[in-house]
Short mmCIF file of C-alpha atoms in Angstrom, two decimals:
data_model
loop_
_atom_site.label_atom_id
_atom_site.label_comp_id
_atom_site.label_asym_id
_atom_site.label_seq_id
_atom_site.Cartn_x
_atom_site.Cartn_y
_atom_site.Cartn_z
CA MET Y 1 65.42 71.96 -73.56
CA LEU Y 2 63.84 69.56 -76.37
CA GLU Y 3 62.69 66.85 -73.83
CA ILE Y 4 61.23 69.95 -71.71
CA LEU Y 5 59.26 70.79 -74.41
CA ASP Y 6 58.11 67.59 -75.81
CA VAL Y 7 57.25 68.91 -79.02
CA GLY Y 8 54.93 66.92 -80.76
CA GLY Y 9 52.65 67.19 -76.96
CA SER Y 10 49.30 68.96 -77.89
CA ASP Y 11 49.08 70.56 -74.75
CA VAL Y 12 49.97 74.47 -74.19
CA ARG Y 13 53.34 74.86 -72.56
CA MET Y 14 55.94 77.45 -71.28
CA VAL Y 15 59.32 77.19 -70.43
CA GLY Y 16 61.34 79.44 -69.07
CA ILE Y 17 65.07 79.52 -69.73
CA TRP Y 18 66.95 81.52 -66.28
CA GLY Y 19 70.11 82.39 -65.56
CA ILE Y 20 72.45 85.12 -65.36
CA GLY Y 21 73.63 87.76 -67.57
CA GLY Y 22 76.35 86.28 -70.57
CA ILE Y 23 75.41 82.57 -69.43
CA GLY Y 24 74.00 82.06 -72.69
CA LYS Y 25 69.89 82.00 -72.10
CA THR Y 26 69.38 83.35 -75.75
CA THR Y 27 72.08 81.43 -77.29
CA ILE Y 28 70.28 78.32 -76.12
CA ALA Y 29 66.44 79.82 -77.12
CA LYS Y 30 67.84 80.40 -80.57
CA ALA Y 31 69.67 77.56 -81.03
CA VAL Y 32 66.15 75.23 -79.52
CA TYR Y 33 63.94 78.01 -81.93
CA ASN Y 34 66.08 77.48 -85.12
CA ALA Y 35 65.53 72.92 -84.55
CA ILE Y 36 61.80 73.63 -84.19
CA ALA Y 37 60.43 76.68 -86.30
CA HIS Y 38 59.07 74.94 -88.84
CA LYS Y 39 56.84 72.64 -86.94
CA PHE Y 40 54.47 75.07 -86.27
CA ASP Y 41 51.81 77.16 -88.45
CA GLY Y 42 53.33 80.36 -87.00
CA TRP Y 43 56.70 81.88 -84.70
CA CYS Y 44 58.35 84.21 -83.67
CA PHE Y 45 61.48 85.12 -82.05
CA LEU Y 46 61.02 88.09 -80.16
CA ALA Y 47 64.51 89.03 -79.36
CA ASN Y 48 65.67 92.14 -76.46
CA VAL Y 49 62.44 92.72 -75.17
CA ARG Y 50 63.61 94.39 -72.11
CA GLU Y 51 65.59 97.01 -74.07
CA GLY Y 52 62.58 96.74 -77.06
CA SER Y 53 59.87 98.06 -74.35
CA GLU Y 54 61.47 100.93 -72.70
CA GLN Y 55 61.16 102.82 -76.37
CA PRO Y 56 58.50 104.82 -77.27
CA ARG Y 57 55.55 102.61 -77.56
CA GLY Y 58 57.42 100.03 -76.23
CA LEU Y 59 55.53 96.93 -75.50
CA VAL Y 60 52.93 98.21 -78.67
CA ASN Y 61 55.56 97.65 -80.92
CA LEU Y 62 56.65 94.48 -79.99
CA GLN Y 63 52.76 93.19 -79.83
CA ASN Y 64 52.50 94.40 -83.82
CA ILE Y 65 56.21 92.29 -84.15
CA ILE Y 66 54.53 88.70 -82.63
CA LEU Y 67 51.67 89.76 -84.63
CA SER Y 68 53.38 90.05 -88.04
CA SER Y 69 55.70 86.91 -87.62
CA ILE Y 70 52.93 84.95 -86.72
CA VAL Y 71 49.87 85.59 -89.37
CA GLY Y 72 51.56 87.49 -91.88
CA GLN Y 73 50.35 91.13 -90.91
CA LYS Y 74 52.44 93.47 -92.54
CA GLU Y 75 51.30 96.80 -91.95
CA SER Y 76 51.33 98.03 -87.93
CA ILE Y 77 47.44 98.04 -86.81
CA ILE Y 78 47.79 97.85 -83.39
CA ASN Y 79 47.07 101.05 -81.18
CA ASN Y 80 47.50 100.41 -77.84
CA VAL Y 81 48.80 97.92 -75.19
CA HIS Y 82 45.11 96.80 -74.01
CA GLU Y 83 44.07 96.72 -78.06
CA GLY Y 84 46.96 94.20 -78.72
CA THR Y 85 46.65 91.94 -75.79
CA THR Y 86 42.77 91.59 -77.52
CA LEU Y 87 44.00 91.20 -81.03
CA LEU Y 88 47.51 88.61 -80.28
CA ARG Y 89 44.82 86.42 -78.19
CA LYS Y 90 42.26 86.38 -81.05
CA ARG Y 91 44.46 85.93 -83.82
CA MET Y 92 46.63 82.86 -82.35
CA GLN Y 93 44.41 80.71 -80.20
CA HIS Y 94 43.58 78.64 -83.77
CA LYS Y 95 47.10 77.99 -84.26
CA LYS Y 96 49.64 76.07 -83.09
CA ILE Y 97 52.50 78.86 -82.33
CA LEU Y 98 56.12 78.92 -81.09
CA LEU Y 99 56.94 82.63 -79.64
CA VAL Y 100 60.45 82.92 -77.82
CA VAL Y 101 59.71 86.68 -75.61
CA ASP Y 102 63.39 86.67 -74.65
CA ASP Y 103 65.02 88.66 -72.14
CA VAL Y 104 62.11 89.92 -70.13
CA ASP Y 105 62.38 91.39 -66.89
CA SER Y 106 58.52 92.65 -65.97
CA LEU Y 107 55.58 90.91 -65.07
CA ASP Y 108 53.50 93.43 -67.22
CA GLN Y 109 55.61 92.47 -70.30
CA LEU Y 110 54.63 89.02 -70.39
CA LYS Y 111 50.78 89.62 -69.26
CA LYS Y 112 50.92 91.38 -72.53
CA LEU Y 113 53.35 89.42 -75.23
CA ALA Y 114 52.68 85.84 -73.53
CA GLY Y 115 49.42 85.51 -72.06
CA ASN Y 116 47.60 82.69 -70.42
CA ASN Y 117 48.05 79.48 -71.78
CA ASP Y 118 44.97 79.91 -73.48
CA TRP Y 119 46.09 82.73 -76.00
CA PHE Y 120 47.63 79.62 -77.86
CA GLY Y 121 45.98 77.07 -79.79
CA ARG Y 122 46.46 73.26 -78.87
CA GLY Y 123 50.39 72.21 -78.97
CA SER Y 124 52.03 75.90 -78.83
CA ARG Y 125 55.11 76.29 -77.32
CA VAL Y 126 56.42 80.21 -75.53
CA ILE Y 127 59.98 79.84 -75.01
CA ILE Y 128 60.53 82.99 -72.22
CA THR Y 129 63.96 83.94 -70.98
CA THR Y 130 64.75 85.49 -68.17
CA ARG Y 131 67.23 86.95 -65.15
CA ASP Y 132 64.09 87.13 -62.69
CA LYS Y 133 63.35 83.12 -62.03
CA SER Y 134 60.15 85.02 -59.90
CA LEU Y 135 58.71 86.81 -62.92
CA LEU Y 136 58.07 82.85 -64.65
CA THR Y 137 56.93 81.91 -61.47
CA ILE Y 138 54.21 84.38 -60.90
CA HIS Y 139 53.19 84.22 -64.22
CA GLY Y 140 52.82 80.09 -64.24
CA VAL Y 141 55.92 78.92 -66.29
CA LYS Y 142 56.97 75.25 -65.85
CA PRO Y 143 58.97 73.66 -66.12
CA ILE Y 144 62.40 76.19 -65.48
CA HIS Y 145 65.19 75.55 -67.13
CA ASP Y 146 68.45 76.41 -64.76
CA VAL Y 147 71.15 77.69 -67.23
CA HIS Y 148 74.84 76.70 -65.80
CA GLY Y 149 77.91 77.32 -66.61
CA LEU Y 150 80.21 75.63 -69.54
CA GLY Y 151 82.17 72.08 -69.08
CA LEU Y 152 86.02 72.86 -68.46
CA GLN Y 153 86.52 71.20 -71.88
CA GLU Y 154 83.27 73.25 -73.26
CA ALA Y 155 84.72 76.20 -71.86
CA LEU Y 156 88.55 75.74 -73.33
CA GLU Y 157 87.33 74.88 -76.98
CA LEU Y 158 84.90 78.26 -76.52
CA PHE Y 159 87.70 80.28 -75.17
CA SER Y 160 90.34 78.70 -77.18
CA SER Y 161 88.12 79.83 -80.44
CA ASN Y 162 88.01 83.57 -79.06
CA ALA Y 163 91.45 83.72 -78.35
CA LEU Y 164 93.08 82.07 -81.70
CA LEU Y 165 94.40 79.42 -79.51
CA ASP Y 166 95.59 75.91 -80.90
CA ILE Y 167 95.28 74.25 -77.04
CA GLU Y 168 97.24 71.11 -78.73
CA LYS Y 169 99.83 73.14 -79.21
CA LEU Y 170 100.75 74.95 -75.43
CA ASP Y 171 103.07 73.62 -73.15
CA ALA Y 172 103.68 72.74 -69.90
CA ASP Y 173 104.15 76.36 -69.02
CA GLU Y 174 101.25 77.91 -71.24
CA LYS Y 175 98.27 75.17 -69.77
CA PRO Y 176 98.59 76.93 -66.34
CA ILE Y 177 98.11 80.18 -67.48
CA VAL Y 178 95.22 79.29 -69.74
CA ASN Y 179 93.37 77.40 -67.21
CA GLU Y 180 93.55 80.13 -64.80
CA VAL Y 181 92.30 82.90 -67.22
CA VAL Y 182 89.06 79.81 -68.14
CA ASN Y 183 89.04 78.86 -64.56
CA TYR Y 184 88.29 82.81 -63.52
CA ALA Y 185 85.64 82.74 -66.18
CA GLU Y 186 83.76 79.77 -64.51
CA GLY Y 187 82.08 78.57 -67.60
CA VAL Y 188 80.24 82.40 -68.25
CA PRO Y 189 80.33 81.92 -72.17
CA LEU Y 190 80.35 85.92 -72.71
CA ALA Y 191 83.45 86.30 -69.96
CA LEU Y 192 85.12 83.49 -71.87
CA GLU Y 193 84.50 85.59 -75.45
CA VAL Y 194 85.22 88.96 -74.34
CA LEU Y 195 88.60 87.73 -72.27
CA GLY Y 196 89.38 84.95 -75.58
CA SER Y 197 88.62 88.40 -77.32
CA GLN Y 198 91.24 90.73 -75.52
CA LEU Y 199 93.85 88.55 -75.00
CA ARG Y 200 94.18 87.57 -78.44
CA ASP Y 201 97.15 89.20 -79.62
CA THR Y 202 99.42 89.12 -76.44
CA SER Y 203 101.29 86.11 -75.63
CA VAL Y 204 100.49 83.52 -73.35
CA GLN Y 205 103.12 84.60 -71.57
CA LYS Y 206 101.40 87.87 -70.48
CA TRP Y 207 98.23 86.87 -69.64
CA ARG Y 208 98.44 86.55 -65.63
CA ALA Y 209 99.56 89.50 -65.01
CA MET Y 210 96.13 91.04 -67.55
CA LEU Y 211 94.05 87.98 -65.75
CA ASP Y 212 95.10 90.12 -62.19
CA GLY Y 213 94.07 93.69 -63.96
CA PHE Y 214 90.86 92.33 -64.91
CA LYS Y 215 90.16 90.95 -61.26
CA LYS Y 216 90.82 94.18 -60.12
CA ASP Y 217 88.89 96.40 -63.57
CA PRO Y 218 86.97 93.38 -64.94
CA PRO Y 219 86.59 94.43 -68.60
CA LYS Y 220 83.50 96.88 -69.34
CA SER Y 221 81.57 94.76 -71.64
CA ILE Y 222 81.25 92.03 -69.01
CA GLN Y 223 80.19 94.49 -66.22
CA ASP Y 224 77.89 96.16 -68.54
CA ILE Y 225 75.42 93.14 -69.21
CA LEU Y 226 76.44 91.70 -64.77
CA LEU Y 227 74.90 95.54 -64.18
CA ILE Y 228 71.48 95.47 -65.91
CA SER Y 229 70.74 92.75 -62.63
CA TYR Y 230 72.27 94.84 -60.51
CA ASP Y 231 70.44 98.55 -61.46
CA GLY Y 232 67.45 96.49 -61.52
CA LEU Y 233 67.59 95.68 -57.90
CA GLN Y 234 65.66 98.17 -54.68
CA ASP Y 235 67.97 99.81 -52.71
CA ALA Y 236 67.58 97.64 -49.51
CA ALA Y 237 68.44 94.35 -51.61
CA ARG Y 238 71.09 96.26 -53.80
CA THR Y 239 73.44 96.94 -50.39
CA VAL Y 240 73.00 93.46 -49.11
CA PHE Y 241 74.51 92.26 -52.22
CA LEU Y 242 76.76 95.01 -51.74
CA ASP Y 243 77.29 93.49 -48.22
CA ILE Y 244 77.44 89.68 -49.26
CA ALA Y 245 80.22 90.58 -52.37
CA CYS Y 246 82.56 92.68 -50.28
CA PHE Y 247 82.44 90.49 -46.49
CA PHE Y 248 80.62 87.03 -46.76
CA LYS Y 249 80.92 85.04 -49.63
CA GLY Y 250 80.81 81.67 -48.19
CA TRP Y 251 79.47 82.53 -44.93
CA ASN Y 252 75.94 80.50 -43.70
CA ILE Y 253 72.97 81.93 -44.31
CA ASN Y 254 71.69 82.16 -41.22
CA ASP Y 255 74.31 83.76 -39.89
CA VAL Y 256 74.23 86.96 -42.32
CA ILE Y 257 70.88 87.29 -41.84
CA GLN Y 258 71.08 88.11 -38.45
CA ILE Y 259 74.20 90.30 -38.61
CA LEU Y 260 72.78 92.00 -41.59
CA GLU Y 261 69.18 92.25 -39.74
CA SER Y 262 71.41 93.83 -36.58
CA CYS Y 263 72.84 96.11 -39.16
CA ASP Y 264 69.73 98.08 -39.81
CA ARG Y 265 69.50 96.40 -42.94
CA ILE Y 266 65.67 96.11 -44.60
CA THR Y 267 64.36 92.40 -44.77
CA PRO Y 268 67.94 91.00 -45.63
CA GLU Y 269 65.75 87.57 -45.31
CA HIS Y 270 63.61 88.43 -48.50
CA SER Y 271 66.51 90.91 -50.25
CA ILE Y 272 68.82 87.05 -50.31
CA LYS Y 273 65.43 85.34 -51.14
CA VAL Y 274 65.14 88.07 -54.68
CA LEU Y 275 69.14 87.74 -54.97
CA GLU Y 276 68.76 84.41 -55.64
CA GLN Y 277 65.63 85.16 -58.22
CA LYS Y 278 68.05 87.07 -60.26
CA ALA Y 279 70.69 84.68 -60.29
CA LEU Y 280 72.84 87.00 -58.57
CA LEU Y 281 73.61 84.35 -55.65
CA SER Y 282 72.48 81.20 -54.63
CA VAL Y 283 72.73 78.84 -51.20
CA GLY Y 284 74.10 76.13 -51.33
CA ILE Y 285 72.46 72.81 -49.24
CA PHE Y 286 74.63 73.06 -46.42
CA GLY Y 287 73.29 76.38 -46.22
CA ASP Y 288 76.65 78.53 -47.45
CA ILE Y 289 76.20 81.79 -49.89
CA ARG Y 290 77.58 81.36 -53.20
CA MET Y 291 78.57 84.33 -56.15
CA HIS Y 292 79.99 83.67 -59.20
CA ASP Y 293 83.87 85.66 -59.14
CA LEU Y 294 82.49 88.01 -61.78
CA LEU Y 295 79.54 89.59 -59.88
CA GLU Y 296 81.77 90.04 -56.85
CA GLU Y 297 84.25 91.73 -58.16
CA MET Y 298 80.89 94.03 -59.69
CA GLY Y 299 79.95 95.00 -56.84
CA LYS Y 300 83.27 96.02 -55.61
CA VAL Y 301 83.27 98.05 -58.72
CA LYS Y 302 80.40 99.62 -57.68
CA VAL Y 303 82.07 100.77 -54.03
CA LEU Y 304 85.05 101.91 -55.05
CA GLN Y 305 82.75 103.88 -57.65
CA GLU Y 306 81.55 105.67 -54.31
CA SER Y 307 85.04 107.55 -53.78
CA THR Y 308 88.49 108.25 -55.12
CA GLU Y 309 89.34 108.54 -51.21
CA ALA Y 310 89.08 104.84 -49.07
CA GLY Y 311 87.77 106.12 -46.40
CA GLU Y 312 84.63 107.63 -47.99
CA ARG Y 313 83.78 105.09 -49.29
CA SER Y 314 81.15 102.62 -47.50
CA ARG Y 315 83.19 99.23 -47.28
CA LEU Y 316 86.95 98.84 -47.21
CA TRP Y 317 88.36 94.56 -48.44
CA TYR Y 318 91.31 95.86 -50.60
CA TYR Y 319 94.77 95.17 -48.48
CA LYS Y 320 96.21 98.80 -49.48
CA ASP Y 321 93.14 100.70 -48.84
CA VAL Y 322 92.79 99.19 -45.64
CA GLN Y 323 96.16 99.34 -44.68
CA ASP Y 324 96.40 103.34 -45.07
CA VAL Y 325 92.88 103.85 -43.12
CA LEU Y 326 94.21 101.92 -40.33
CA THR Y 327 97.41 102.77 -40.02
CA LYS Y 328 97.65 107.17 -41.16
CA ASN Y 329 93.91 107.85 -39.07
CA ARG Y 330 92.15 108.17 -42.98
CA GLY Y 331 88.60 106.86 -41.94
CA THR Y 332 85.14 108.42 -41.78
CA SER Y 333 81.67 107.78 -41.06
CA LYS Y 334 81.13 106.71 -44.22
CA ILE Y 335 82.87 103.41 -43.70
CA GLU Y 336 80.36 100.59 -42.50
CA GLY Y 337 82.35 97.58 -42.80
CA ILE Y 338 86.21 96.61 -43.52
CA ILE Y 339 87.44 92.63 -43.91
CA VAL Y 340 91.67 93.20 -43.24
CA LYS Y 341 93.13 90.50 -45.69
CA MET Y 342 96.78 91.15 -46.78
CA PRO Y 343 99.02 89.00 -49.35
CA THR Y 344 101.83 89.31 -46.15
CA THR Y 345 101.87 88.36 -42.95
CA ASP Y 346 103.62 91.51 -41.74
CA GLU Y 347 102.98 93.62 -38.86
CA ILE Y 348 101.10 96.31 -39.34
CA GLU Y 349 100.47 99.19 -36.51
CA LEU Y 350 97.66 101.19 -35.63
CA SER Y 351 97.57 104.81 -35.49
CA PRO Y 352 96.30 105.38 -31.78
CA LYS Y 353 93.13 107.38 -33.68
CA CYS Y 354 92.23 105.09 -36.47
CA PHE Y 355 88.82 104.58 -35.21
CA LYS Y 356 87.89 107.69 -33.83
CA ASN Y 357 86.35 108.84 -36.80
CA MET Y 358 83.77 105.22 -37.76
CA LYS Y 359 81.36 106.39 -36.22
CA ASN Y 360 79.28 103.57 -38.02
CA LEU Y 361 81.63 100.81 -38.11
CA LYS Y 362 79.72 97.78 -38.18
CA ILE Y 363 81.32 94.85 -39.13
CA PHE Y 364 85.22 94.50 -38.30
CA ILE Y 365 86.97 91.14 -40.16
CA ASN Y 366 90.28 90.26 -39.43
CA VAL Y 367 91.34 87.37 -41.49
CA ASN Y 368 95.27 87.25 -41.10
CA ARG Y 369 96.63 89.92 -40.60
CA GLN Y 370 99.08 90.87 -37.10
CA PHE Y 371 98.30 94.40 -35.61
CA VAL Y 372 100.74 95.95 -32.98
CA GLY Y 373 99.66 99.36 -30.95
CA LYS Y 374 97.27 101.10 -28.45
CA VAL Y 375 93.46 101.78 -30.06
CA GLU Y 376 92.40 104.93 -27.86
CA HIS Y 377 89.08 104.70 -29.43
CA TYR Y 378 86.79 102.72 -29.93
CA PRO Y 379 83.91 101.90 -32.54
CA ASN Y 380 80.36 101.82 -30.52
CA GLN Y 381 78.42 100.62 -33.75
CA LEU Y 382 79.81 97.41 -34.36
CA ARG Y 383 77.51 94.44 -34.37
CA LEU Y 384 80.15 91.78 -35.91
CA LEU Y 385 83.96 91.65 -34.07
CA ASP Y 386 85.61 89.03 -36.05
CA TRP Y 387 89.63 89.18 -34.66
CA PRO Y 388 91.56 86.15 -33.91
CA GLU Y 389 94.47 86.81 -31.85
CA CYS Y 390 93.72 90.53 -31.58
CA PRO Y 391 96.55 92.32 -29.71
CA LEU Y 392 95.11 94.82 -27.76
CA GLU Y 393 96.19 94.73 -23.82
CA TYR Y 394 92.88 96.46 -22.76
CA LEU Y 395 90.19 98.31 -24.07
CA SER Y 396 88.87 101.73 -23.01
CA SER Y 397 85.75 102.17 -20.51
CA ASP Y 398 83.79 103.86 -23.80
CA PHE Y 399 83.96 101.00 -25.91
CA ASP Y 400 80.55 99.78 -26.24
CA MET Y 401 80.02 96.51 -27.39
CA LYS Y 402 76.01 96.42 -26.79
CA LYS Y 403 75.05 96.07 -30.24
CA VAL Y 404 77.89 93.29 -31.00
CA VAL Y 405 75.29 89.79 -32.61
CA GLN Y 406 78.67 88.11 -33.35
CA LEU Y 407 81.81 87.89 -31.64
CA ASN Y 408 84.76 85.85 -33.03
CA MET Y 409 87.81 86.54 -30.83
CA PRO Y 410 90.30 83.11 -30.37
CA GLY Y 411 93.51 83.35 -29.44
CA SER Y 412 93.30 87.20 -28.03
CA CYS Y 413 94.29 88.95 -24.33
CA ARG Y 414 92.03 86.77 -21.88
CA LYS Y 415 91.84 89.20 -20.01
CA TRP Y 416 89.25 91.54 -21.45
CA TYR Y 417 88.24 89.19 -23.61
CA ASN Y 418 85.79 87.63 -20.96
CA LEU Y 419 84.54 90.92 -20.48
CA ILE Y 420 83.82 91.60 -23.88
CA CYS Y 421 81.86 88.78 -23.81
CA LEU Y 422 79.71 89.73 -20.64
CA ALA Y 423 79.39 93.20 -22.13
CA ALA Y 424 78.15 91.64 -25.64
CA ALA Y 425 75.74 89.06 -23.42
#
């Protein structure tokens, strides 16, 4: 960051710090601010802009804070945001300023608090932290520093300091457990700090069981931070986020776009770009969709909150819920997707009417389970059918496959598999 800022330069420079919640954007900005503030004529660290702007007269109050910090104006003299933009520009344009605008989530905040380069005197530096890369791009902020997770050694040190743990004294049985916890956090400082503090008073031998619990029900302090980005999404992007969290992490982006378009999702390609801009997912160089495990779990928690009954939720992935719905005929029209991923290879006997009430089932992915039994009713809204070695010997004449856009059923009964391929073509 110090190299990017080039404090000795005479130009006016705006630099962005971008990444998911809890990744350390504010920590980096604070460290840089403390290191270089003395080199400027005036300085201000404007913290928690998102929260501050939501308060009554929020932006006006924030403008007054900048004015007070940089020019020593003790009283609040700005009455409205339009007056504030004019006054800030007038008071700062001949000063060498260091301004940090922390946790921005709207373009209006940037326009009212950090304007254009002509707001500031020669040599000024403006640092902006945000979860939404598109705001930086639209406002002309560059370069943008993409914050990545901590490396393994740094992560171990941060976790250990919060868990009050001496890494050097761990025995051979304890080290793998500690590494498992650290790997789960994937370098996110917030997660490392929260996990360390929660495990602090518990023996290392019990951590694995506690970690399994965190995976099903992540600590609220982590979820609350991650939910800020999710809650700021439009409905279309939320829907795509949940689809990817539950079903398509690791899939090729082009395949996913095709499937989601067929599922009547609104502009899924645009939604995926929005999710990328907000650091809720990324796309690898080979087109694979990547999502942090903590974000995946946050999405699944949102689906679990739809209902206490599995059959009343939009998406099913937890093996006990899937087994209960398919064997006891507890599905409803609320279910849009199912992924079958079981911890054992035992066969499951399908209820003959298991799909009868799933009138909106669009996605069915069977990863590793062998099913037996005859099915009398089939979902006619399927877009994706991924079922290797499907055991069903015949299909009902009312099984309409015309809406299927992706069919993956290797090893299935050949005498009707060919017919399905023809029907879906």
